[in-house]
Tab-separated table of C-alpha atoms and ligand atoms in Angstrom:
chain	number	residue	atom	x	y	z
N	1054	MET	CA	88.499	-41.344	53.462
N	1055	LYS	CA	86.023	-38.835	54.720
N	1056	VAL	CA	87.567	-35.543	55.769
N	1057	ALA	CA	85.713	-33.386	58.265
N	1058	ARG	CA	85.285	-29.876	56.872
N	1059	VAL	CA	85.900	-26.932	59.152
N	1060	LYS	CA	82.706	-24.999	59.691
N	1061	SER	CA	83.117	-21.374	58.771
N	1062	GLY	CA	81.987	-19.918	62.104
N	1063	LYS	CA	81.730	-16.245	62.989
N	1064	ALA	CA	84.946	-14.828	61.658
N	1065	ASN	CA	85.018	-11.952	64.143
N	1066	ALA	CA	84.093	-13.865	67.281
N	1067	VAL	CA	87.518	-13.661	68.957
N	1068	LYS	CA	87.976	-9.981	68.163
N	1069	LYS	CA	84.534	-9.170	69.537
N	1070	ARG	CA	85.238	-11.214	72.625
N	1071	ILE	CA	88.505	-9.335	73.184
N	1072	ALA	CA	86.712	-5.990	72.735
N	1073	VAL	CA	83.972	-7.004	75.199
N	1074	TRP	CA	86.479	-8.212	77.791
N	1075	LEU	CA	88.617	-5.092	77.484
N	1076	THR	CA	85.572	-2.848	77.781
N	1077	ALA	CA	84.314	-4.737	80.816
N	1078	LEU	CA	87.753	-4.452	82.368
N	1079	MET	CA	87.794	-0.723	81.728
N	1080	ALA	CA	84.297	-0.301	83.203
N	1081	LEU	CA	85.377	-2.145	86.319
N	1082	LEU	CA	88.566	-0.093	86.591
N	1083	SER	CA	86.609	3.150	86.121
N	1084	VAL	CA	84.175	2.260	88.920
N	1085	LEU	CA	87.052	1.274	91.206
N	1086	LEU	CA	88.829	4.525	90.361
N	1087	LEU	CA	85.705	6.532	91.161
N	1088	VAL	CA	85.258	4.823	94.540
N	1089	TYR	CA	88.932	5.407	95.293
N	1090	ILE	CA	88.694	9.083	94.353
N	1091	LEU	CA	85.607	9.539	96.549
N	1092	ILE	CA	87.337	7.965	99.528
N	1093	ILE	CA	90.487	9.996	98.962
N	1094	SER	CA	88.614	13.280	98.501
N	1095	ASP	CA	86.662	12.658	101.715
N	1096	THR	CA	89.890	12.014	103.623
N	1097	VAL	CA	91.602	15.045	102.069
N	1098	ALA	CA	88.615	17.363	102.618
N	1099	THR	CA	88.076	16.443	106.283
N	1100	GLY	CA	91.703	15.703	107.195
N	1101	THR	CA	92.733	19.351	107.717
N	1102	THR	CA	89.628	20.161	109.795
N	1103	ARG	CA	90.216	17.138	112.039
N	1104	GLU	CA	93.875	18.074	112.472
N	1105	GLN	CA	93.018	21.690	113.438
N	1106	LEU	CA	90.400	20.459	115.909
N	1107	THR	CA	92.852	18.091	117.587
N	1108	ARG	CA	95.569	20.735	117.749
N	1109	THR	CA	93.293	23.385	119.280
N	1110	VAL	CA	91.767	21.067	121.912
N	1111	ARG	CA	95.176	19.707	122.911
N	1112	SER	CA	96.732	23.180	123.249
N	1113	ASN	CA	93.700	24.330	125.273
N	1114	ALA	CA	94.167	21.300	127.537
N	1115	GLN	CA	97.518	22.732	128.648
N	1116	LEU	CA	95.780	25.888	129.870
N	1117	VAL	CA	93.006	24.517	132.058
N	1118	SER	CA	93.020	22.991	135.551
N	1119	ILE	CA	91.039	22.717	138.812
N	1120	GLU	CA	92.581	24.617	141.660
N	1121	ASN	CA	91.051	24.311	145.131
N	1122	GLY	CA	87.878	22.919	143.579
N	1123	ARG	CA	87.560	25.797	141.156
N	1124	LEU	CA	88.149	26.029	137.463
N	1125	ALA	CA	91.295	27.913	136.503
N	1126	VAL	CA	91.695	28.955	132.879
N	1127	ASP	CA	94.999	30.540	131.811
N	1128	ASP	CA	95.348	33.348	129.323
N	1129	GLY	CA	95.499	32.181	125.739
N	1130	PHE	CA	92.714	29.587	126.138
N	1131	ARG	CA	90.753	29.793	122.899
N	1132	TYR	CA	87.040	29.283	123.397
N	1133	ALA	CA	86.330	30.076	119.763
N	1134	GLY	CA	88.462	30.670	116.690
N	1135	ASN	CA	89.051	29.219	113.210
N	1136	GLY	CA	85.514	27.829	113.373
N	1137	ILE	CA	86.445	25.708	116.385
N	1138	THR	CA	84.579	26.026	119.664
N	1139	THR	CA	86.001	24.637	122.893
N	1140	LEU	CA	83.743	23.955	125.906
N	1141	VAL	CA	84.811	23.071	129.413
N	1142	TYR	CA	82.702	20.548	131.348
N	1143	SER	CA	82.978	19.402	134.936
N	1144	ARG	CA	83.674	15.835	135.912
N	1145	ASN	CA	79.941	15.151	136.079
N	1146	GLU	CA	79.493	16.644	132.597
N	1147	SER	CA	77.922	20.016	133.427
N	1148	LEU	CA	79.054	22.976	131.328
N	1149	LEU	CA	81.564	25.161	133.223
N	1150	ALA	CA	82.760	27.537	130.491
N	1151	GLY	CA	82.252	28.271	126.789
N	1152	GLN	CA	79.251	28.632	124.528
N	1153	VAL	CA	77.598	25.798	122.623
N	1154	PRO	CA	77.400	26.710	118.872
N	1155	VAL	CA	73.920	27.719	117.809
N	1156	GLY	CA	73.403	24.944	115.242
N	1157	TYR	CA	74.684	22.159	117.450
N	1158	MET	CA	71.785	20.062	118.671
N	1159	GLY	CA	73.741	17.037	119.788
N	1160	ASP	CA	73.700	15.401	123.196
N	1161	GLU	CA	76.789	13.378	122.661
N	1162	PRO	CA	78.166	11.277	125.567
N	1163	PHE	CA	81.812	12.016	126.418
N	1164	ARG	CA	84.488	9.732	124.951
N	1165	ASP	CA	88.108	10.538	125.541
N	1166	GLY	CA	90.339	11.297	122.499
N	1167	ILE	CA	88.070	10.110	119.656
N	1168	ILE	CA	86.776	12.394	116.907
N	1169	ARG	CA	83.164	11.589	116.037
N	1170	THR	CA	80.760	13.022	113.533
N	1171	VAL	CA	77.585	14.204	115.186
N	1172	GLY	CA	74.444	15.301	113.345
N	1173	GLU	CA	73.507	15.043	109.671
N	1174	GLY	CA	74.175	16.964	106.470
N	1175	GLU	CA	74.760	20.669	106.877
N	1176	ASP	CA	74.377	20.484	110.679
N	1177	SER	CA	76.995	17.827	111.197
N	1178	TYR	CA	79.892	18.503	113.566
N	1179	PHE	CA	83.206	16.898	114.347
N	1180	VAL	CA	83.391	16.475	118.139
N	1181	LEU	CA	86.542	15.706	120.105
N	1182	ASP	CA	86.499	15.208	123.899
N	1183	LEU	CA	89.577	15.260	126.016
N	1184	TRP	CA	89.713	14.420	129.749
N	1185	VAL	CA	92.123	16.744	131.479
N	1186	PRO	CA	93.005	15.318	134.903
N	1187	SER	CA	93.813	17.724	137.694
N	1188	GLY	CA	95.135	16.585	141.041
N	1189	TRP	CA	94.468	13.049	142.263
N	1190	GLU	CA	90.817	12.711	141.595
N	1191	ASP	CA	89.549	15.808	139.924
N	1192	GLY	CA	89.659	16.994	136.329
N	1193	VAL	CA	87.627	18.575	133.538
N	1194	TRP	CA	86.292	17.469	130.172
N	1195	LEU	CA	87.266	19.611	127.183
N	1196	ARG	CA	84.939	19.310	124.234
N	1197	GLY	CA	86.100	20.769	120.914
N	1198	MET	CA	83.676	20.966	118.030
N	1199	THR	CA	83.712	22.303	114.514
N	1200	GLU	CA	81.363	22.104	111.554
N	1201	ALA	CA	82.154	19.059	109.375
N	1202	PRO	CA	82.781	20.043	105.754
N	1203	ASP	CA	79.894	18.837	103.628
N	1204	ILE	CA	81.346	16.877	100.666
N	1205	ARG	CA	78.035	15.358	99.644
N	1206	PRO	CA	77.366	17.832	96.814
N	1207	VAL	CA	80.845	17.155	95.414
N	1208	THR	CA	80.237	13.399	95.654
N	1209	VAL	CA	76.859	13.650	93.982
N	1210	ASN	CA	78.348	15.793	91.219
N	1211	MET	CA	81.160	13.382	90.621
N	1212	ILE	CA	78.788	10.429	90.417
N	1213	LEU	CA	76.525	12.332	88.032
N	1214	ILE	CA	79.446	13.321	85.806
N	1215	THR	CA	80.644	9.724	85.837
N	1216	LEU	CA	77.210	8.396	84.919
N	1217	VAL	CA	77.076	10.739	81.947
N	1218	THR	CA	80.648	10.301	80.709
N	1219	LEU	CA	81.229	6.631	81.474
N	1220	PRO	CA	79.007	5.276	78.662
N	1221	ILE	CA	80.759	7.557	76.136
N	1222	PHE	CA	84.125	6.521	77.517
N	1223	LEU	CA	83.158	2.832	77.386
N	1224	LEU	CA	81.844	3.147	73.858
N	1225	LEU	CA	85.154	4.660	72.787
N	1226	ALA	CA	86.982	1.906	74.689
N	1227	ALA	CA	84.918	-0.783	72.952
N	1228	LEU	CA	85.493	0.704	69.502
N	1229	GLY	CA	89.186	1.214	70.250
N	1230	SER	CA	89.703	-2.335	71.519
N	1231	TYR	CA	87.852	-3.800	68.546
N	1232	HIS	CA	89.976	-1.737	66.192
N	1233	ILE	CA	93.190	-2.793	67.947
N	1234	ALA	CA	92.109	-6.452	67.963
N	1235	ARG	CA	91.287	-6.240	64.261
N	1236	ARG	CA	94.659	-4.758	63.438
N	1237	ALA	CA	96.479	-7.291	65.606
N	1238	PHE	CA	94.560	-10.200	64.067
N	1239	ARG	CA	94.997	-9.099	60.464
N	1240	PRO	CA	97.900	-11.538	59.840
N	1241	LEU	CA	95.763	-14.326	61.295
N	1242	ASP	CA	93.006	-13.466	58.818
N	1243	ARG	CA	95.551	-13.817	56.045
N	1244	ILE	CA	96.683	-17.203	57.385
N	1245	ASN	CA	93.054	-18.290	57.602
N	1246	ALA	CA	92.219	-17.102	54.117
N	1247	THR	CA	95.228	-18.893	52.615
N	1248	ALA	CA	94.443	-22.132	54.447
N	1249	GLU	CA	90.823	-21.862	53.320
N	1250	THR	CA	91.807	-21.292	49.680
N	1251	ILE	CA	94.181	-24.238	49.773
N	1252	ASN	CA	91.522	-26.396	51.368
N	1253	GLU	CA	88.734	-25.406	49.019
N	1254	ALA	CA	90.676	-25.231	45.782
N	1255	ARG	CA	92.820	-28.234	46.789
N	1256	ASP	CA	95.702	-26.281	45.335
N	1257	LEU	CA	98.829	-26.480	47.459
N	1258	LYS	CA	100.515	-23.613	45.630
N	1259	GLY	CA	99.053	-20.862	47.858
N	1260	ARG	CA	101.366	-19.148	50.364
N	1261	ILE	CA	100.627	-16.666	53.132
N	1262	GLY	CA	103.736	-14.633	52.376
N	1263	LEU	CA	103.813	-12.371	55.447
N	1264	PRO	CA	106.882	-10.140	55.619
N	1265	ALA	CA	109.535	-11.756	57.815
N	1266	GLY	CA	109.370	-10.624	61.427
N	1267	LYS	CA	109.935	-11.870	64.911
N	1268	ASP	CA	106.395	-11.662	66.225
N	1269	GLU	CA	104.233	-14.736	66.795
N	1270	PHE	CA	102.112	-14.292	63.682
N	1271	SER	CA	105.078	-13.850	61.337
N	1272	ARG	CA	106.625	-16.993	62.757
N	1273	LEU	CA	103.348	-18.899	62.541
N	1274	ALA	CA	102.899	-17.777	58.928
N	1275	ALA	CA	106.483	-18.750	58.091
N	1276	HIS	CA	105.917	-22.193	59.640
N	1277	PHE	CA	102.695	-22.603	57.681
N	1278	ASP	CA	104.411	-21.577	54.441
N	1279	GLU	CA	107.174	-24.066	55.128
N	1280	MET	CA	104.555	-26.722	55.811
N	1281	PHE	CA	102.650	-25.911	52.607
N	1282	GLU	CA	105.932	-26.045	50.691
N	1283	ARG	CA	106.754	-29.466	52.117
N	1284	LEU	CA	103.200	-30.713	51.558
N	1285	GLU	CA	103.262	-29.545	47.978
N	1286	ARG	CA	106.606	-31.194	47.343
N	1287	SER	CA	105.561	-34.508	48.877
N	1288	PHE	CA	102.189	-34.347	47.130
N	1289	GLU	CA	103.898	-33.754	43.776
N	1290	ALA	CA	106.410	-36.521	44.484
N	1291	GLU	CA	103.559	-38.839	45.430
N	1292	LYS	CA	101.733	-37.992	42.215
N	1293	GLN	CA	104.857	-38.537	40.170
N	1294	PHE	CA	105.585	-41.784	41.983
N	1295	THR	CA	102.090	-43.187	41.417
N	1296	SER	CA	102.082	-42.309	37.739
N	1297	ASP	CA	105.633	-43.666	37.242
N	1298	ALA	CA	104.862	-46.838	39.170
N	1299	SER	CA	101.714	-47.552	37.206
N	1300	HIS	CA	103.539	-46.835	33.968
N	1301	GLU	CA	106.392	-49.149	34.918
N	1302	LEU	CA	104.000	-51.931	35.864
N	1303	ARG	CA	101.914	-51.493	32.746
N	1304	THR	CA	104.848	-52.253	30.425
N	1305	PRO	CA	105.549	-55.833	31.593
N	1306	VAL	CA	101.834	-56.502	31.942
N	1307	SER	CA	101.149	-55.506	28.344
N	1308	ILE	CA	104.133	-57.577	27.134
N	1309	ILE	CA	102.799	-60.620	29.043
N	1310	LYS	CA	99.290	-60.004	27.683
N	1311	GLY	CA	100.610	-59.719	24.147
N	1312	ALA	CA	102.629	-62.915	24.515
N	1313	CYS	CA	99.585	-64.801	25.886
N	1314	GLU	CA	97.344	-63.577	23.072
N	1315	TYR	CA	99.968	-64.584	20.535
N	1316	ALA	CA	100.263	-68.047	22.124
N	1317	GLU	CA	96.479	-68.466	22.086
N	1318	LYS	CA	96.234	-67.554	18.408
N	1319	TYR	CA	99.371	-69.047	16.904
N	1320	GLY	CA	100.638	-71.354	19.678
N	1321	GLU	CA	99.606	-74.448	17.735
N	1322	GLU	CA	101.665	-73.462	14.708
N	1323	ASP	CA	104.788	-72.465	16.695
N	1324	SER	CA	107.860	-74.632	16.786
N	1325	PRO	CA	108.872	-75.892	20.255
N	1326	GLU	CA	111.791	-73.462	20.098
N	1327	GLU	CA	109.475	-70.470	19.501
N	1328	ARG	CA	107.152	-71.606	22.240
N	1329	ARG	CA	110.043	-71.848	24.711
N	1330	GLU	CA	111.188	-68.339	23.783
N	1331	ASN	CA	107.694	-67.006	24.302
N	1332	ILE	CA	107.437	-68.634	27.729
N	1333	GLU	CA	110.896	-67.354	28.657
N	1334	MET	CA	109.811	-63.831	27.770
N	1335	ILE	CA	106.709	-64.142	29.917
N	1336	HIS	CA	108.886	-65.448	32.713
N	1337	ARG	CA	111.334	-62.540	32.370
N	1338	GLN	CA	108.589	-59.969	32.460
N	1339	ALA	CA	106.950	-61.654	35.455
N	1340	ASN	CA	110.328	-61.593	37.200
N	1341	ARG	CA	110.682	-57.941	36.366
N	1342	MET	CA	107.280	-57.232	37.861
N	1343	THR	CA	108.100	-59.206	41.004
N	1344	HIS	CA	111.338	-57.286	41.359
N	1345	LEU	CA	109.608	-53.964	40.769
N	1346	ILE	CA	106.845	-54.732	43.245
N	1347	THR	CA	109.376	-55.835	45.896
N	1348	GLN	CA	111.401	-52.649	45.396
N	1349	LEU	CA	108.267	-50.494	45.528
N	1350	LEU	CA	107.148	-52.204	48.691
N	1351	HIS	CA	110.522	-51.696	50.375
N	1352	MET	CA	110.501	-48.096	49.342
N	1353	THR	CA	106.952	-47.376	50.485
N	1354	ARG	CA	107.537	-49.069	53.813
N	1355	MET	CA	110.699	-47.091	54.320
N	1356	GLU	CA	108.960	-43.820	53.459
N	1357	GLN	CA	106.040	-44.555	55.742
N	1358	GLY	CA	108.383	-45.527	58.545
N	1359	THR	CA	106.742	-48.935	59.048
N	1360	GLU	CA	110.119	-50.426	58.328
N	1361	GLY	CA	111.467	-48.233	61.094
N	1362	ALA	CA	115.204	-47.975	60.990
N	1363	ALA	CA	116.756	-48.872	64.326
N	1364	LEU	CA	120.007	-46.947	64.154
N	1365	LEU	CA	122.479	-48.829	66.310
N	1366	PRO	CA	126.221	-48.372	66.517
N	1367	LEU	CA	127.890	-50.969	64.347
N	1368	ASP	CA	131.331	-51.697	62.963
N	1369	LEU	CA	130.954	-50.694	59.325
N	1370	GLY	CA	133.956	-52.773	58.156
N	1371	ALA	CA	132.936	-55.986	59.906
N	1372	GLU	CA	129.277	-55.613	58.924
N	1373	THR	CA	130.121	-54.958	55.279
N	1374	GLU	CA	132.327	-58.064	55.138
N	1375	ASP	CA	129.500	-60.146	56.665
N	1376	LEU	CA	126.812	-58.689	54.408
N	1377	VAL	CA	128.866	-59.229	51.247
N	1378	ALA	CA	129.727	-62.807	52.279
N	1379	GLU	CA	126.034	-63.538	53.002
N	1380	GLN	CA	124.622	-62.011	49.830
N	1381	PHE	CA	127.356	-62.763	47.270
N	1382	PRO	CA	129.027	-66.006	48.305
N	1383	ASP	CA	131.806	-67.434	46.109
N	1384	MET	CA	132.354	-64.475	43.801
N	1385	PRO	CA	136.008	-64.062	42.985
N	1386	SER	CA	135.307	-60.912	40.947
N	1387	LEU	CA	134.059	-59.175	44.078
N	1388	THR	CA	136.689	-58.118	46.598
N	1389	VAL	CA	136.243	-56.490	49.960
N	1390	SER	CA	138.886	-54.432	51.702
N	1391	ALA	CA	137.387	-53.213	54.958
N	1392	GLU	CA	139.069	-51.310	57.726
N	1393	GLN	CA	137.846	-52.594	61.076
N	1394	GLY	CA	136.711	-50.517	64.040
N	1395	VAL	CA	134.982	-47.754	62.028
N	1396	THR	CA	131.790	-47.308	64.041
N	1397	VAL	CA	128.658	-45.727	62.585
N	1398	ALA	CA	124.977	-45.550	63.569
N	1399	ALA	CA	123.051	-47.642	61.055
N	1400	ASP	CA	120.446	-50.319	60.544
N	1401	ARG	CA	121.924	-53.656	59.425
N	1402	GLU	CA	118.998	-54.608	57.179
N	1403	LEU	CA	118.991	-51.278	55.324
N	1404	LEU	CA	122.783	-51.171	55.092
N	1405	GLY	CA	122.586	-54.641	53.480
N	1406	ARG	CA	120.072	-53.361	50.931
N	1407	LEU	CA	122.263	-50.352	50.116
N	1408	VAL	CA	125.411	-52.462	49.622
N	1409	ARG	CA	123.517	-55.054	47.554
N	1410	ASN	CA	122.068	-52.434	45.205
N	1411	LEU	CA	125.464	-50.841	44.587
N	1412	ILE	CA	127.246	-54.174	44.015
N	1413	GLU	CA	124.498	-55.456	41.699
N	1414	ASN	CA	124.715	-52.252	39.659
N	1415	GLY	CA	128.500	-52.664	39.467
N	1416	PHE	CA	128.048	-56.026	37.804
N	1417	LYS	CA	124.965	-55.043	35.806
N	1418	TYR	CA	126.567	-52.083	34.051
N	1419	CYS	CA	129.770	-53.845	33.075
N	1420	ARG	CA	131.791	-53.449	29.905
N	1421	GLU	CA	131.795	-56.117	27.232
N	1422	ASP	CA	135.530	-56.019	26.628
N	1423	VAL	CA	136.737	-56.737	30.188
N	1424	PRO	CA	135.453	-59.128	32.852
N	1425	ALA	CA	133.411	-57.275	35.495
N	1426	ALA	CA	135.205	-56.611	38.773
N	1427	VAL	CA	133.764	-54.859	41.800
N	1428	THR	CA	135.669	-53.741	44.896
N	1429	VAL	CA	134.076	-52.735	48.186
N	1430	THR	CA	136.220	-50.598	50.491
N	1431	VAL	CA	135.572	-49.309	54.012
N	1432	SER	CA	137.820	-46.517	55.276
N	1433	HIS	CA	137.489	-43.269	57.187
N	1434	THR	CA	138.580	-39.638	57.324
N	1435	GLU	CA	138.775	-37.567	60.528
N	1436	THR	CA	135.029	-37.213	60.792
N	1437	GLU	CA	133.460	-39.541	58.253
N	1438	ALA	CA	133.194	-43.243	57.661
N	1439	LEU	CA	133.391	-44.121	53.949
N	1440	LEU	CA	132.001	-47.148	52.144
N	1441	THR	CA	132.950	-47.234	48.461
N	1442	VAL	CA	131.722	-49.628	45.772
N	1443	ARG	CA	133.967	-49.335	42.714
N	1444	ASP	CA	133.472	-51.070	39.401
N	1445	ASN	CA	135.289	-51.239	36.074
N	1446	GLY	CA	132.060	-50.873	34.092
N	1447	ILE	CA	130.703	-48.525	31.484
N	1448	GLY	CA	130.823	-45.418	33.661
N	1449	ILE	CA	128.184	-42.696	33.833
N	1450	PRO	CA	128.271	-39.601	31.608
N	1451	GLU	CA	128.541	-36.278	33.415
N	1452	GLU	CA	125.031	-35.135	32.433
N	1453	GLU	CA	123.450	-38.290	33.903
N	1454	ARG	CA	125.121	-38.153	37.303
N	1455	GLU	CA	122.472	-35.973	38.939
N	1456	LYS	CA	119.487	-37.722	37.370
N	1457	ILE	CA	120.324	-41.326	38.238
N	1458	TRP	CA	119.281	-40.704	41.867
N	1459	THR	CA	115.684	-39.967	40.897
N	1460	ARG	CA	113.111	-42.718	40.985
N	1461	PHE	CA	112.580	-44.763	37.836
N	1462	TYR	CA	115.390	-43.010	36.029
N	1463	ARG	CA	117.512	-45.263	33.853
N	1464	ALA	CA	120.432	-43.745	31.989
N	1465	ASP	CA	120.398	-46.285	29.223
N	1466	PRO	CA	117.149	-48.285	29.099
N	1467	SER	CA	118.400	-50.273	26.089
N	1468	ARG	CA	121.002	-51.941	28.298
N	1469	THR	CA	118.674	-52.838	31.095
N	1470	ASN	CA	117.435	-56.355	31.429
N	1471	GLY	CA	114.406	-57.559	33.384
N	1472	GLU	CA	115.954	-56.613	36.709
N	1473	SER	CA	116.191	-52.905	36.011
N	1474	THR	CA	113.648	-50.682	37.691
N	1475	GLY	CA	115.410	-47.369	38.134
N	1476	LEU	CA	114.594	-47.517	41.834
N	1477	GLY	CA	117.856	-48.870	43.264
N	1478	LEU	CA	119.853	-45.671	43.542
N	1479	SER	CA	116.978	-43.571	44.834
N	1480	MET	CA	116.568	-46.134	47.606
N	1481	VAL	CA	120.350	-46.034	48.242
N	1482	ASP	CA	120.126	-42.260	48.560
N	1483	ARG	CA	117.144	-42.457	50.940
N	1484	ILE	CA	118.938	-44.968	53.164
N	1485	ALA	CA	122.065	-42.767	53.286
N	1486	CYS	CA	119.863	-39.828	54.356
N	1487	LEU	CA	118.154	-41.964	56.978
N	1488	PHE	CA	121.563	-42.790	58.481
N	1489	GLY	CA	122.402	-39.067	58.566
N	1490	GLY	CA	124.841	-39.362	55.671
N	1491	TYR	CA	125.015	-38.804	51.908
N	1492	MET	CA	126.199	-40.374	48.668
N	1493	THR	CA	128.854	-39.177	46.230
N	1494	LEU	CA	129.788	-40.502	42.817
N	1495	GLU	CA	132.994	-40.490	40.803
N	1496	SER	CA	132.851	-41.910	37.332
N	1497	GLU	CA	134.638	-41.995	34.020
N	1498	VAL	CA	132.859	-43.171	30.918
N	1499	GLY	CA	134.363	-46.415	29.688
N	1500	GLN	CA	136.490	-46.823	32.818
N	1501	GLY	CA	134.106	-47.405	35.704
N	1502	SER	CA	132.311	-45.762	38.600
N	1503	ALA	CA	132.788	-45.431	42.340
N	1504	PHE	CA	129.768	-44.820	44.591
N	1505	THR	CA	130.691	-43.685	48.131
N	1506	LEU	CA	128.496	-43.632	51.219
N	1507	HIS	CA	129.594	-40.957	53.732
N	1508	LEU	CA	128.418	-41.455	57.308
N	1509	PRO	CA	129.189	-39.523	60.481
N	1510	MET	CA	131.462	-41.540	62.748
N	1511	VAL	CA	130.294	-42.593	66.180
N	1512	ARG	CA	133.046	-42.323	68.776
F	2127	ADP	P1	118.328	-49.723	37.835
F	2127	ADP	O1	119.714	-50.250	38.011
F	2127	ADP	O2	117.272	-50.600	38.365
F	2127	ADP	O3	118.081	-49.226	36.460
F	2127	ADP	P2	119.227	-47.652	39.631
F	2127	ADP	O4	118.510	-46.619	40.319
F	2127	ADP	O5	120.040	-48.605	40.433
F	2127	ADP	O6	118.198	-48.411	38.738
F	2127	ADP	O7	120.192	-46.955	38.603
F	2127	ADP	C1	119.733	-45.912	37.803
F	2127	ADP	C2	120.551	-45.802	36.539
F	2127	ADP	O8	121.878	-45.388	36.862
F	2127	ADP	C3	120.745	-47.116	35.845
F	2127	ADP	O9	119.681	-47.372	34.955
F	2127	ADP	C4	122.044	-46.929	35.125
F	2127	ADP	O10	121.838	-46.308	33.902
F	2127	ADP	C5	122.831	-46.003	36.010
F	2127	ADP	N1	123.782	-46.730	36.865
F	2127	ADP	C6	123.607	-47.136	38.124
F	2127	ADP	N2	124.704	-47.740	38.611
F	2127	ADP	C7	125.615	-47.722	37.619
F	2127	ADP	C8	126.973	-48.195	37.477
F	2127	ADP	N3	127.598	-48.808	38.486
F	2127	ADP	N4	127.593	-47.983	36.303
F	2127	ADP	C9	126.987	-47.363	35.295
F	2127	ADP	N5	125.704	-46.867	35.362
F	2127	ADP	C10	125.027	-47.073	36.481
């Protein structure tokens, strides 16, 4: 199978991109801040002047009126003061009182109550007109004016300062963001490097080994390490399985080959009895291979999930009775004592395989001095359903009890006949796991063994 290799692209691309984005964001924010400051400073700088102008013109408006067609100005009317000049105009806009400031060149039409800026630069004025009605029809215009504060130099200075400092500021921002991104991405670099080493060296032993933490990278690294661990274990198991399987298959094949070669060479001289024995041996070994291949196939399918277990609730007692009756009909030495109504989640086909393997072992590893007897029991505790297969066979020594669950392990190969593969119990164990349960074993050498399947009960 061809595996696409990951191209080793620019290792720093993401960090650089983060630095560029952050710097661009800062540049944008700085420009916005500058515009905001300029607007604010304009409002602050002119706000007081505008307020004073309004206040003066309004208080002057209280002190002026037309009486008998003539202008009457009360004491306290301020024509000039605080830089504010107030002029009084007639209804038809001719100057009645006050003196136009020297610099004011404007010829501004009257507009009631609105402050306008008249003129440019240093000669610009804020102008506020107020119509002061007097009597039914008459009245006067009051025009207040004051020099507008010139904030242009300040604005120009601020822009100049910004133009000079902004690039330095942005450079620092870019370096800072790159540095931060590099620090933040350091664990990712480690993850990358480990994955790359594993990929290139094809050695699954590498681990990232980040210190435990709650942040995203620590968790990612922990997940990766877990994954590498599992991969390594399954890879090792696969390797072991392949080498064991080929070894196991090679033995019967070489026996068959040897027997064939012998028959070819000396077949003519053999007695019919010897010939029959030779053929029987070939037959036995062929049977052994068939059995081994069938077991391997079942196992591989189960591992790959193609023989997907459909876990359905079933009555363990009733099913066990049926399965035993189907697979071992007419066997007085095999007794079943099954409690009914113990429901578990299981797959009938796989349960059948599990029970068959245990019963066959019970008979296979029997003692020579007593007739073999196997009992199958189904019972339950408060939480678990129990299926026990008990025999009166040779028993299993303490030191073998752990090992017999591993593939191809046979405690006593001298006893095994053509049917022994060392795969049965490992398959039993796998099936128990698949059903969410586990196996236990009690045994006494020379007395017998009891294998028990524990399954969670379904209510
Ligand atoms: P196989 O029976 O094909 O050798 P198993 O995986 O079923 O493979 O069993 C592994 C080993 O465990 C057997 O070779 C045997 O030595 C031992 N064993 C299994 N079942 C029993 C039993 N009921 N009594 C005694 N020994 C047993």
